């Protein structure tokens, strides 16, 4: 379930831990049998001061958040809801296991940075318009703001996760291998 | 160096290790339900790979919305039904035979000690109660499981929780697990297995062990697990009696699925239960737990009794003890869904259904329904529900609703008074 994807663009900062899959896509949309149908409902139930999904998601390509993103249900509808909104990269301190695995199985990236790095990104860039570019060859993110701030950070992606992304996802890989 | 039970299960099922720390395991069971499976089926069809690795090892059910509530859920059921027929999946439980997945599959004896189990459902961890490694996965993993009978897992470290002491009256497995989650936090066991051991676990029946393991995921755990013992053998005996000459020989065989004394753990926790009180969650996260006493007086609009956490016969019996001869408060509606048809039948035979109906309870057929806010008891905005389920996320049982997770006895006591209160008050 994956094609080549882009991991660059406008950043949305979500300053909360434990954002769960019900908040990413509420259960009532689980009756959909296409991914596209999830598009308008991404993060619809997320409660966060000042966050309005109908406005704040416009043009977003990357999410930066705190810890345990994607906890709760196993629904792959959560990464799909991101995917159909062209958000293929989430950066957090860490992720819930199933969500993280679903992301890579779909050829998307769930990248982990240290809490200090995440903290400094929030300090320096949240509240401003920021853009991020991913260099998958050198394993770096570069984030820059309208006001001229810029920072490059290294990240790591395991060989296996990289293989999955290159193979076009876990289905294609497993079918050829096992 | 010794091994944990899960390390032993991993060793016994290892197919490939494409990279250090990544374990591709073969699967003994792939469970399917109508919410997460249809997209996997459609994707397999579109790839021209509409096959299954082993129709005996795949078990399927329609449980989340049953009967269908609209055209979309009807379509999901139809996809499942046609697929099960096409792929000759014998153990497919359609309307009339169906129940909540994590209640009906154990009841049919599908899970055995040492098994590997996946399902596109986060509460698959329930089946760890049998000494199996059982993990929830997403649709892509499910799809590969269906097609190839394998799934990849990262190395799972284990947190061992030794549960000791004796439970006071009115305190149940649900109170134990909610208190453990409060201690671990919703992220405390992420990427880890939670091993439940100790005298309290040994004394627990399978239903109580399932309640514990069911909520391992609410602390982020990959799986909850209990060692198989005599209780496990007794429960499974009707399904395994052709495989073993006696219960003793079955037990002896299952004893290989234990952690070694010198196994290495990420963390070991002693959890003493003697001072525990009945508890409930109070916010939108399952680790936000207070005693029922602290929350006493909180008005509720609905009480829900059911689900894979607490919809088994033992749970219904506890609720019935509290409700017997009583009426629910005028301000409250109570929805009760026995988790499987067999449980429903037992409850009928034992007179529990009559107790519920006399009290003013609305009984539904076995289904997930209200637990995930899809049907049969969805909350309106601003409404409060005391529920025996496992998740209190914002919007879980209906947009704008608040869910308080608690034991069936506490939920039943709450139903009578119309506000959260302690069930021990009603024990006389
Ligand atoms: S009863 Fe609730 S938690 Fe259990 S499988 Fe059904 S929806 Fe999930």
Coordinates of C-alpha atoms and ligand atoms in Angstrom, one line a residue:
Chain A
X1 CA 0.0 0.0 0.0
X2 CA 2.7 2.5 -0.8
X3 CA 4.3 4.5 -3.5
X4 CA 7.3 6.9 -3.5
X5 CA 6.5 9.6 -1.1
X6 CA 7.6 13.1 -0.3
X7 CA 8.8 14.0 3.2
X8 CA 9.1 17.8 2.8
X9 CA 7.0 20.9 3.5
X10 CA 5.1 22.9 5.9
X11 CA 5.4 21.8 9.6
X12 CA 2.5 21.6 12.1
X13 CA 3.6 21.5 15.7
X14 CA 1.3 19.6 18.1
X15 CA 2.4 20.3 21.6
X16 CA 1.0 17.3 23.4
X17 CA 2.0 13.8 24.5
X18 CA -0.1 10.7 23.9
X19 CA -2.1 11.9 20.9
X20 CA -4.1 8.7 20.3
X21 CA -5.5 7.1 17.1
X22 CA -9.1 8.1 18.1
X23 CA -7.9 11.7 18.0
X24 CA -6.1 11.2 14.7
X25 CA -9.2 9.6 13.1
X26 CA -12.4 8.9 15.2
X27 CA -13.8 5.4 15.2
X28 CA -17.0 6.5 13.4
X29 CA -15.0 6.7 10.2
X30 CA -13.7 3.1 10.4
X31 CA -16.7 2.1 8.3
X32 CA -15.0 3.7 5.2
X33 CA -13.5 1.2 2.8
X34 CA -11.3 3.7 1.0
X35 CA -8.5 5.7 2.3
X36 CA -9.5 8.9 0.4
X37 CA -12.8 9.1 2.4
X38 CA -10.8 9.8 5.6
X39 CA -9.3 13.0 4.2
X40 CA -11.6 15.6 5.7
X41 CA -11.6 14.1 9.2
X42 CA -7.9 14.0 10.2
X43 CA -7.4 15.1 13.8
X44 CA -11.0 16.1 14.1
X45 CA -11.3 15.1 17.7
X46 CA -7.9 16.4 18.9
X47 CA -8.4 18.6 21.9
X48 CA -5.6 21.2 22.2
X49 CA -5.8 24.8 23.1
X50 CA -6.0 26.9 20.0
X51 CA -6.0 24.0 17.6
X52 CA -8.6 24.1 14.8
X53 CA -8.2 21.2 12.3
X54 CA -10.3 22.9 9.7
X55 CA -7.7 25.8 9.5
X56 CA -4.5 24.6 10.9
X57 CA -4.0 21.5 8.7
X58 CA -4.0 23.6 5.5
X59 CA -0.9 22.8 3.5
X60 CA 0.8 20.8 6.2
X61 CA 3.2 18.1 5.1
X62 CA 5.1 17.3 8.3
X63 CA 4.0 16.9 12.0
X64 CA 6.3 17.5 14.9
X65 CA 4.9 16.4 18.2
X66 CA 5.9 15.1 21.7
X67 CA 5.9 11.5 23.0
X68 CA 3.8 8.3 22.4
X69 CA 2.1 9.6 19.2
X70 CA -0.4 7.2 17.8
X71 CA -1.2 5.3 21.0
X72 CA -4.5 3.4 21.3
X73 CA -6.2 1.4 18.6
X74 CA -4.4 -0.5 15.9
X75 CA -6.3 1.2 13.1
X76 CA -4.1 1.8 10.1
X77 CA -6.7 4.4 9.2
X78 CA -4.6 6.8 11.4
X79 CA -1.5 6.7 9.1
X80 CA -3.9 6.6 6.1
X81 CA -5.7 9.7 7.2
X82 CA -2.3 11.4 7.3
X83 CA -1.2 9.9 4.0
X84 CA -4.3 11.1 2.1
X85 CA -3.5 14.6 3.4
X86 CA 0.0 14.3 2.0
X87 CA 1.5 14.1 5.5
X88 CA 4.0 11.3 5.2
X89 CA 6.4 12.3 8.0
X90 CA 5.8 12.5 11.7
X91 CA 8.6 13.5 14.1
X92 CA 8.3 12.7 17.8
X93 CA 10.2 11.6 20.8
X94 CA 8.7 8.2 20.3
X95 CA 5.6 6.4 18.9
X96 CA 3.2 3.7 20.0
X97 CA 4.4 0.4 18.5
X98 CA 1.6 -0.4 16.2
X99 CA 1.3 3.1 14.8
X100 CA 5.1 3.2 14.1
X101 CA 5.0 -0.1 12.4
X102 CA 2.0 0.9 10.3
X103 CA 3.8 4.0 9.1
X104 CA 6.7 2.1 7.8
X105 CA 4.5 -0.6 6.4
X106 CA 2.9 2.1 4.3
X107 CA 6.2 3.6 3.2
X108 CA 5.8 6.6 5.5
X109 CA 8.3 7.8 8.1
X110 CA 7.9 7.9 11.9
X111 CA 11.2 9.5 13.0
X112 CA 12.3 9.7 16.6
X113 CA 14.4 12.6 18.0
X114 CA 15.6 13.0 21.6
X115 CA 13.3 14.9 23.9
X116 CA 15.9 17.7 24.0
X117 CA 15.9 18.0 20.3
X118 CA 12.1 18.0 20.1
X119 CA 12.0 20.6 22.9
X120 CA 14.4 22.9 21.1
X121 CA 12.4 22.6 17.9
X122 CA 9.3 23.6 19.8
X123 CA 11.1 26.5 21.4
X124 CA 12.7 27.8 18.2
X125 CA 10.1 27.1 15.5
X126 CA 6.6 26.6 16.9
X127 CA 4.3 29.5 16.5
X128 CA 6.1 30.5 13.3
X129 CA 5.7 29.3 9.7
X130 CA 8.3 26.6 9.3
X131 CA 9.3 24.3 6.5
X132 CA 11.2 21.1 6.7
X133 CA 13.1 19.1 4.2
X134 CA 14.3 15.5 4.5
X135 CA 17.6 14.3 3.1
X136 CA 17.1 10.5 3.1
X137 CA 20.6 9.9 1.8
X138 CA 22.4 11.7 4.6
X139 CA 19.7 11.1 7.2
X140 CA 19.1 14.7 8.1
X141 CA 16.2 17.1 8.5
X142 CA 16.6 20.8 7.8
X143 CA 14.0 23.0 9.3
X144 CA 13.8 26.7 8.5
X145 CA 11.4 29.5 9.5
X146 CA 10.1 32.5 7.6
X147 CA 12.1 34.7 10.0
X148 CA 15.3 33.1 8.7
X149 CA 16.2 30.6 11.4
X150 CA 17.4 27.3 10.2
X151 CA 18.7 24.1 11.8
X152 CA 19.8 20.7 10.5
X153 CA 19.4 17.6 12.6
X154 CA 20.5 14.0 12.1
X155 CA 18.0 11.2 12.5
X156 CA 18.3 7.5 12.2
X157 CA 16.2 5.0 10.3
X158 CA 16.8 1.3 10.6
X159 CA 18.0 -0.7 7.6
X160 CA 14.9 -2.8 7.7
X161 CA 12.5 0.2 7.7
X162 CA 14.5 1.7 4.8
X163 CA 14.2 -1.6 3.0
X164 CA 10.4 -1.6 3.5
X165 CA 10.1 1.9 2.1
X166 CA 12.3 1.0 -0.9
X167 CA 10.4 -2.3 -1.5
X168 CA 7.1 -0.3 -1.7
X169 CA 5.9 -1.6 1.7
X170 CA 5.7 -4.8 3.7
X171 CA 3.2 -6.6 1.4
X172 CA 5.5 -6.5 -1.6
X173 CA 8.6 -7.3 0.5
X174 CA 7.0 -10.3 2.3
X175 CA 5.4 -11.7 -0.8
X176 CA 8.7 -11.9 -2.6
X177 CA 10.7 -13.1 0.5
X178 CA 8.5 -15.6 2.4
Chain B
X1 CA 21.2 -16.5 30.6
X2 CA 17.6 -17.5 31.0
X3 CA 14.8 -16.6 28.7
X4 CA 11.3 -15.1 29.2
X5 CA 8.3 -16.9 28.0
X6 CA 8.0 -14.5 25.0
X7 CA 11.6 -15.0 24.1
X8 CA 11.0 -18.7 24.0
X9 CA 7.9 -18.2 21.8
X10 CA 9.9 -16.0 19.5
X11 CA 12.7 -18.6 19.3
X12 CA 10.2 -21.3 18.4
X13 CA 8.6 -19.3 15.7
X14 CA 11.5 -17.5 14.1
X15 CA 11.5 -17.5 10.3
X16 CA 13.9 -14.7 9.5
X17 CA 15.8 -11.9 11.2
X18 CA 16.4 -9.4 8.4
X19 CA 18.2 -7.1 10.8
X20 CA 19.4 -7.2 14.4
X21 CA 16.3 -6.7 16.6
X22 CA 13.8 -7.5 13.9
X23 CA 12.1 -10.9 14.2
X24 CA 9.9 -12.3 11.5
X25 CA 7.7 -15.0 13.2
X26 CA 5.4 -17.6 11.7
X27 CA 1.9 -17.3 13.0
X28 CA -0.4 -19.9 14.6
X29 CA -3.5 -17.7 14.4
X30 CA -4.6 -14.8 12.3
X31 CA -7.8 -13.4 13.7
X32 CA -10.0 -11.1 11.5
X33 CA -12.9 -8.7 12.1
X34 CA -15.0 -6.6 9.8
X35 CA -13.5 -3.2 10.6
X36 CA -9.8 -3.7 9.7
X37 CA -10.0 -6.8 7.4
X38 CA -12.0 -5.6 4.4
X39 CA -9.4 -3.0 3.3
X40 CA -6.8 -5.8 3.5
X41 CA -9.0 -8.1 1.5
X42 CA -9.6 -5.4 -1.1
X43 CA -5.9 -4.7 -1.4
X44 CA -5.1 -8.4 -1.8
X45 CA -7.7 -8.6 -4.5
X46 CA -6.4 -5.6 -6.3
X47 CA -2.8 -7.0 -6.2
X48 CA -4.1 -10.2 -7.7
X49 CA -3.1 -12.0 -4.5
X50 CA -6.5 -13.0 -3.2
X51 CA -5.1 -16.0 -1.2
X52 CA -4.8 -17.1 2.4
X53 CA -1.8 -18.9 3.9
X54 CA -3.9 -21.5 5.8
X55 CA -7.7 -21.3 6.1
X56 CA -7.6 -23.4 9.3
X57 CA -5.4 -20.9 11.1
X58 CA -7.5 -17.9 10.1
X59 CA -10.6 -17.2 12.2
X60 CA -13.0 -14.5 11.4
X61 CA -15.9 -12.7 13.0
X62 CA -18.3 -9.8 12.4
X63 CA -18.5 -8.2 15.8
X64 CA -17.9 -4.5 15.8
X65 CA -21.2 -3.4 14.3
X66 CA -23.6 -6.2 14.4
X67 CA -26.2 -6.3 12.9
X68 CA -25.1 -3.8 10.3
X69 CA -26.3 -0.3 11.1
X70 CA -26.1 1.3 7.7
X71 CA -25.0 0.7 4.1
X72 CA -21.3 1.1 4.9
X73 CA -21.2 -1.4 7.7
X74 CA -23.4 -3.7 5.6
X75 CA -20.7 -3.5 2.9
X76 CA -18.0 -4.4 5.4
X77 CA -19.9 -7.5 6.5
X78 CA -20.5 -8.5 2.9
X79 CA -16.8 -8.3 2.1
X80 CA -16.0 -10.5 5.0
X81 CA -18.8 -13.0 4.3
X82 CA -17.9 -13.4 0.7
X83 CA -14.2 -13.7 1.4
X84 CA -14.7 -16.3 4.1
X85 CA -16.7 -18.3 1.6
X86 CA -14.3 -17.9 -1.2
X87 CA -11.3 -18.8 0.9
X88 CA -13.1 -21.6 2.7
X89 CA -12.6 -20.2 6.1
X90 CA -14.7 -22.6 8.3
X91 CA -14.4 -20.7 11.5
X92 CA -16.3 -17.6 10.4
X93 CA -18.8 -16.3 12.9
X94 CA -21.6 -14.4 11.2
X95 CA -24.7 -12.8 12.8
X96 CA -26.4 -15.2 15.2
X97 CA -23.2 -17.0 16.0
X98 CA -21.0 -14.0 16.5
X99 CA -19.6 -12.3 19.6
X100 CA -16.8 -9.9 20.5
X101 CA -13.6 -11.2 18.9
X102 CA -11.5 -11.4 22.1
X103 CA -14.3 -13.2 23.9
X104 CA -15.5 -15.7 21.3
X105 CA -12.1 -16.8 20.0
X106 CA -10.8 -17.9 23.4
X107 CA -14.2 -19.5 24.2
X108 CA -13.9 -21.7 21.0
X109 CA -10.5 -22.9 22.2
X110 CA -8.6 -21.2 19.4
X111 CA -5.7 -19.9 21.5
X112 CA -3.1 -22.3 23.1
X113 CA 0.0 -21.7 25.2
X114 CA 3.0 -20.9 23.1
X115 CA 1.0 -19.7 20.2
X116 CA 1.7 -16.6 18.1
X117 CA -1.5 -14.6 17.3
X118 CA -2.1 -11.4 15.4
X119 CA -5.2 -9.5 14.6
X120 CA -6.0 -6.0 13.3
X121 CA -7.2 -5.0 16.7
X122 CA -5.2 -3.5 19.5
X123 CA -6.8 -5.6 22.2
X124 CA -5.4 -8.8 20.7
X125 CA -3.1 -8.7 23.8
X126 CA -6.1 -10.3 25.6
X127 CA -5.1 -13.8 24.4
X128 CA -1.8 -13.6 26.3
X129 CA -3.9 -14.8 29.2
X130 CA -3.3 -18.3 27.7
X131 CA 0.5 -18.0 27.7
X132 CA 0.4 -17.0 24.0
X133 CA 2.2 -14.1 22.3
X134 CA -0.7 -12.2 20.9
X135 CA -0.4 -8.7 19.4
X136 CA -2.5 -6.2 17.7
X137 CA -1.3 -5.1 14.3
X138 CA -2.3 -2.7 11.5
X139 CA -4.0 -3.6 8.3
X140 CA -0.8 -4.1 6.3
X141 CA 0.6 -6.5 8.8
X142 CA -2.8 -8.2 8.9
X143 CA -2.7 -8.5 5.1
X144 CA 0.7 -10.1 5.1
X145 CA -0.4 -12.4 8.0
X146 CA -3.4 -13.5 5.9
X147 CA -1.3 -14.0 2.8
X148 CA 1.9 -15.4 4.2
X149 CA 1.3 -16.4 7.9
X150 CA 4.2 -14.2 9.1
X151 CA 4.6 -11.0 10.9
X152 CA 7.7 -9.0 12.0
X153 CA 8.2 -7.8 15.5
X154 CA 10.9 -5.8 17.1
X155 CA 12.7 -7.4 20.1
X156 CA 10.2 -7.2 22.9
X157 CA 11.6 -6.6 26.4
X158 CA 9.5 -7.7 29.2
X159 CA 8.2 -5.9 32.3
X160 CA 7.4 -8.5 35.0
X161 CA 4.7 -7.6 37.5
X162 CA 4.4 -9.8 40.5
X163 CA 0.9 -9.3 41.9
X164 CA 0.5 -10.3 45.5
X165 CA -1.8 -9.9 48.5
X166 CA -5.6 -10.5 48.7
X167 CA -8.3 -8.5 47.1
X168 CA -11.0 -6.9 49.3
X169 CA -14.6 -7.5 48.6
X170 CA -15.8 -5.4 45.7
X171 CA -12.3 -5.2 44.2
X172 CA -11.8 -7.0 40.9
X173 CA -9.2 -7.8 38.2
X174 CA -10.4 -4.6 36.5
X175 CA -9.4 -2.5 39.5
X176 CA -6.1 -4.3 39.5
X177 CA -5.3 -3.5 35.9
X178 CA -6.5 0.1 36.1
X179 CA -4.3 0.6 39.1
X180 CA -1.3 -1.0 37.3
X181 CA -1.9 1.3 34.3
X182 CA -2.1 4.3 36.6
X183 CA 1.3 3.3 37.9
X184 CA 2.9 2.5 34.5
X185 CA 1.4 5.4 32.6
X186 CA -0.1 5.1 29.0
X187 CA 3.4 5.0 27.6
X188 CA 5.0 2.9 30.3
X189 CA 5.1 -0.4 28.5
X190 CA 5.5 0.8 24.9
X191 CA 7.3 -1.9 22.8
X192 CA 7.3 -4.1 25.9
X193 CA 5.5 -7.2 27.0
X194 CA 3.8 -7.2 30.4
X195 CA 4.2 -10.5 32.2
X196 CA 1.6 -10.9 35.0
X197 CA 2.8 -13.3 37.7
X198 CA 2.4 -14.0 41.4
X199 CA -0.1 -15.5 43.8
X200 CA -3.0 -13.2 42.7
X201 CA -2.6 -14.2 39.1
X202 CA -2.4 -17.9 40.0
X203 CA -5.7 -17.5 41.8
X204 CA -7.3 -15.7 38.9
X205 CA -9.6 -17.6 36.5
X206 CA -9.2 -17.3 32.8
X207 CA -11.8 -14.6 32.6
X208 CA -9.9 -12.4 35.1
X209 CA -6.6 -13.1 33.4
X210 CA -8.1 -11.9 30.1
X211 CA -9.4 -8.7 31.8
X212 CA -5.8 -8.0 32.8
X213 CA -4.1 -8.9 29.6
X214 CA -6.8 -7.0 27.6
X215 CA -5.7 -3.7 29.0
X216 CA -1.9 -4.2 28.5
X217 CA -2.2 -2.1 25.4
X218 CA -3.5 0.8 27.5
X219 CA -0.1 1.1 29.0
X220 CA 1.4 0.8 25.5
X221 CA 2.3 -2.9 25.9
X222 CA 2.7 -5.2 22.9
X223 CA 1.1 -8.1 24.8
X224 CA 0.1 -9.0 28.3
X225 CA 1.0 -12.6 29.2
X226 CA 0.3 -15.1 32.0
X227 CA 2.0 -18.4 32.4
X228 CA -0.1 -21.4 31.5
X229 CA -1.1 -23.5 34.6
X230 CA -3.8 -25.9 35.8
X231 CA -6.4 -23.2 35.3
X232 CA -5.4 -22.9 31.7
X233 CA -5.5 -26.6 31.1
X234 CA -8.9 -26.9 32.8
X235 CA -10.3 -24.2 30.6
X236 CA -8.9 -25.7 27.4
X237 CA -9.5 -29.3 28.3
X238 CA -12.5 -29.9 26.1
X239 CA -10.5 -28.6 23.1
X240 CA -7.3 -30.5 23.7
X241 CA -8.4 -33.8 25.2
X242 CA -7.7 -35.6 22.0
X243 CA -4.1 -34.3 21.9
X244 CA -3.1 -35.4 25.4
X245 CA -3.6 -38.6 27.4
X246 CA -4.4 -36.7 30.6
X247 CA -4.6 -33.1 32.0
X248 CA -1.3 -33.9 33.8
X249 CA 0.4 -34.5 30.5
X250 CA -1.1 -31.4 29.0
X251 CA 0.1 -29.4 31.9
X252 CA 3.6 -30.9 31.7
X253 CA 3.8 -30.0 28.0
X254 CA 2.5 -26.4 28.6
X255 CA 5.0 -25.9 31.5
X256 CA 7.7 -25.2 28.8
X257 CA 6.0 -21.9 28.3
X258 CA 7.3 -20.3 31.5
X259 CA 10.0 -17.7 32.0
X260 CA 13.3 -19.0 33.4
X261 CA 14.3 -18.0 36.9
X262 CA 17.3 -16.1 35.5
X263 CA 15.4 -14.4 32.7
X264 CA 16.3 -10.8 32.1
X265 CA 13.6 -8.2 32.5
X266 CA 13.5 -4.5 31.5
X267 CA 11.7 -3.9 34.8
X268 CA 10.3 -5.9 37.7
X269 CA 7.5 -4.5 39.8
X270 CA 5.9 -5.8 43.0
X271 CA 2.3 -4.9 43.1
X272 CA 0.5 -5.5 46.3
X273 CA -3.3 -5.5 46.0
X274 CA -4.5 -5.8 49.6
X275 CA -5.1 -2.1 50.0
X276 CA -6.7 -1.5 46.6
X277 CA -10.1 0.0 46.4
X278 CA -12.6 0.0 43.6
X279 CA -11.3 2.5 41.1
X280 CA -12.4 4.3 37.9
X281 CA -10.8 6.5 35.3
X282 CA -11.7 10.2 35.3
X283 CA -10.2 11.8 32.2
X284 CA -9.5 11.0 28.6
X285 CA -6.5 8.7 29.3
X286 CA -6.7 5.2 30.9
X287 CA -3.9 6.0 33.3
X288 CA -6.0 8.8 34.9
X289 CA -7.4 6.7 37.8
X290 CA -9.0 7.6 41.1
X291 CA -10.8 5.6 43.7
X292 CA -14.6 5.4 43.3
X293 CA -14.9 7.1 46.7
X294 CA -13.0 10.1 45.3
X295 CA -15.4 10.2 42.3
X296 CA -18.5 9.4 44.2
X297 CA -21.4 11.6 43.3
X298 CA -20.4 12.2 39.7
X299 CA -23.7 11.9 37.8
X300 CA -23.9 9.6 34.8
X301 CA -26.3 9.4 31.9
X302 CA -25.5 5.9 30.7
X303 CA -24.0 2.7 32.1
X304 CA -22.5 0.2 29.7
X305 CA -21.7 -3.4 30.7
X306 CA -20.0 -5.5 28.1
X307 CA -16.9 -5.7 25.8
X308 CA -13.8 -7.8 25.5
X309 CA -12.7 -6.5 28.9
X310 CA -15.7 -7.3 31.0
X311 CA -18.5 -8.9 29.0
X312 CA -18.0 -12.5 30.1
X313 CA -20.3 -14.6 32.2
X314 CA -18.3 -13.9 35.4
X315 CA -18.7 -10.2 34.8
X316 CA -22.4 -10.5 34.2
X317 CA -22.7 -12.5 37.4
X318 CA -21.1 -9.8 39.4
X319 CA -23.3 -7.1 37.9
X320 CA -26.4 -9.3 38.5
X321 CA -25.4 -9.7 42.2
X322 CA -25.5 -6.0 42.6
X323 CA -28.7 -5.4 40.5
X324 CA -30.7 -8.3 41.9
X325 CA -34.1 -7.0 43.2
X326 CA -33.1 -3.4 42.5
X327 CA -34.1 -0.8 39.9
X328 CA -31.8 1.4 38.0
X329 CA -32.1 5.1 38.7
X330 CA -34.6 7.1 36.6
X331 CA -31.9 9.4 35.4
X332 CA -29.8 6.6 33.9
X333 CA -30.1 4.2 30.9
X334 CA -28.2 0.9 31.1
X335 CA -27.0 -1.0 28.0
X336 CA -25.7 -4.5 28.5
X337 CA -24.2 -6.7 25.8
X338 CA -23.2 -10.2 26.7
X339 CA -19.9 -10.7 24.8
X340 CA -20.9 -14.0 23.0
X341 CA -24.0 -16.0 22.3
X342 CA -22.8 -18.7 24.7
X343 CA -22.5 -16.2 27.5
X344 CA -26.0 -14.9 26.7
X345 CA -27.4 -18.4 26.9
X346 CA -25.7 -19.1 30.2
X347 CA -27.0 -15.8 31.6
X348 CA -30.5 -16.8 30.5
X349 CA -30.2 -20.2 32.2
X350 CA -28.8 -18.7 35.4
X351 CA -31.6 -16.2 35.6
X352 CA -29.3 -13.2 35.1
X353 CA -31.2 -11.8 32.1
X354 CA -34.3 -11.7 34.2
X355 CA -32.6 -9.8 36.9
X356 CA -31.2 -7.3 34.4
X357 CA -34.6 -6.8 32.7
X358 CA -36.4 -6.4 36.0
X359 CA -33.9 -3.7 37.0
X360 CA -34.6 -1.9 33.7
X361 CA -31.5 -2.8 31.7
X362 CA -31.6 -2.7 27.9
X363 CA -30.1 -5.9 26.6
X364 CA -28.4 -6.0 23.2
X365 CA -27.1 -8.9 21.2
X366 CA -23.3 -9.7 21.5
X367 CA -21.4 -6.9 19.7
X368 CA -18.7 -4.2 20.3
X369 CA -21.2 -1.6 19.5
X370 CA -21.1 1.2 22.1
X371 CA -17.6 0.4 23.3
X372 CA -16.2 2.2 20.3
X373 CA -19.1 4.5 19.8
X374 CA -20.3 3.0 16.6
X375 CA -23.8 1.6 17.5
X376 CA -26.0 0.3 20.3
X377 CA -25.5 3.1 22.8
X378 CA -23.5 6.0 21.4
X379 CA -23.3 9.0 23.7
X380 CA -24.5 12.5 22.9
X381 CA -22.1 15.4 23.4
X382 CA -21.8 16.3 27.1
X383 CA -23.1 12.9 28.3
X384 CA -21.2 10.7 30.8
X385 CA -21.0 7.0 30.7
X386 CA -19.8 4.5 33.4
X387 CA -18.4 1.7 31.3
X388 CA -16.8 -1.7 31.8
X389 CA -14.8 -1.2 28.6
X390 CA -11.1 -0.4 28.2
X391 CA -10.8 2.9 26.6
X392 CA -11.9 6.4 27.7
X393 CA -10.4 8.4 24.9
X394 CA -12.1 11.6 24.0
X395 CA -14.9 10.8 21.6
X396 CA -14.5 7.0 22.1
X397 CA -18.2 6.3 22.8
X398 CA -19.5 9.3 21.0
X399 CA -18.2 12.8 20.2
X400 CA -18.1 15.0 23.2
X401 CA -18.9 12.1 25.6
X402 CA -17.0 11.3 28.8
X403 CA -16.3 7.6 29.7
X404 CA -15.4 6.4 33.2
X405 CA -13.9 2.9 33.1
X406 CA -14.7 0.6 36.0
X407 CA -15.6 -2.9 37.0
X408 CA -19.0 -4.5 36.3
X409 CA -19.9 -4.4 40.0
X410 CA -19.1 -0.7 40.2
X411 CA -20.9 0.0 37.0
X412 CA -24.0 -1.8 38.3
X413 CA -23.9 0.1 41.6
X414 CA -23.6 3.3 39.6
X415 CA -26.6 2.3 37.6
X416 CA -28.7 2.0 40.7
X417 CA -27.7 5.4 42.2
X418 CA -27.4 7.4 39.0
X419 CA -24.0 8.6 40.1
X420 CA -20.6 7.0 40.5
X421 CA -20.5 5.0 43.7
X422 CA -19.0 2.1 45.5
X423 CA -20.5 -1.3 44.8
X424 CA -19.6 -2.6 48.3
X425 CA -22.4 -0.3 49.6
X426 CA -24.8 -2.6 47.9
X427 CA -23.5 -5.9 49.2
X428 CA -25.3 -5.6 52.5
Ligands
LIG1 S1 -15.3 -4.7 22.7 FE1 -14.4 -2.7 22.4 S2 -12.2 -2.9 22.8 FE2 -13.1 -5.0 22.6 S3 -12.7 -5.5 20.5 FE3 -14.7 -4.6 20.6 S4 -14.4 -2.4 20.1 FE4 -12.4 -3.3 20.6

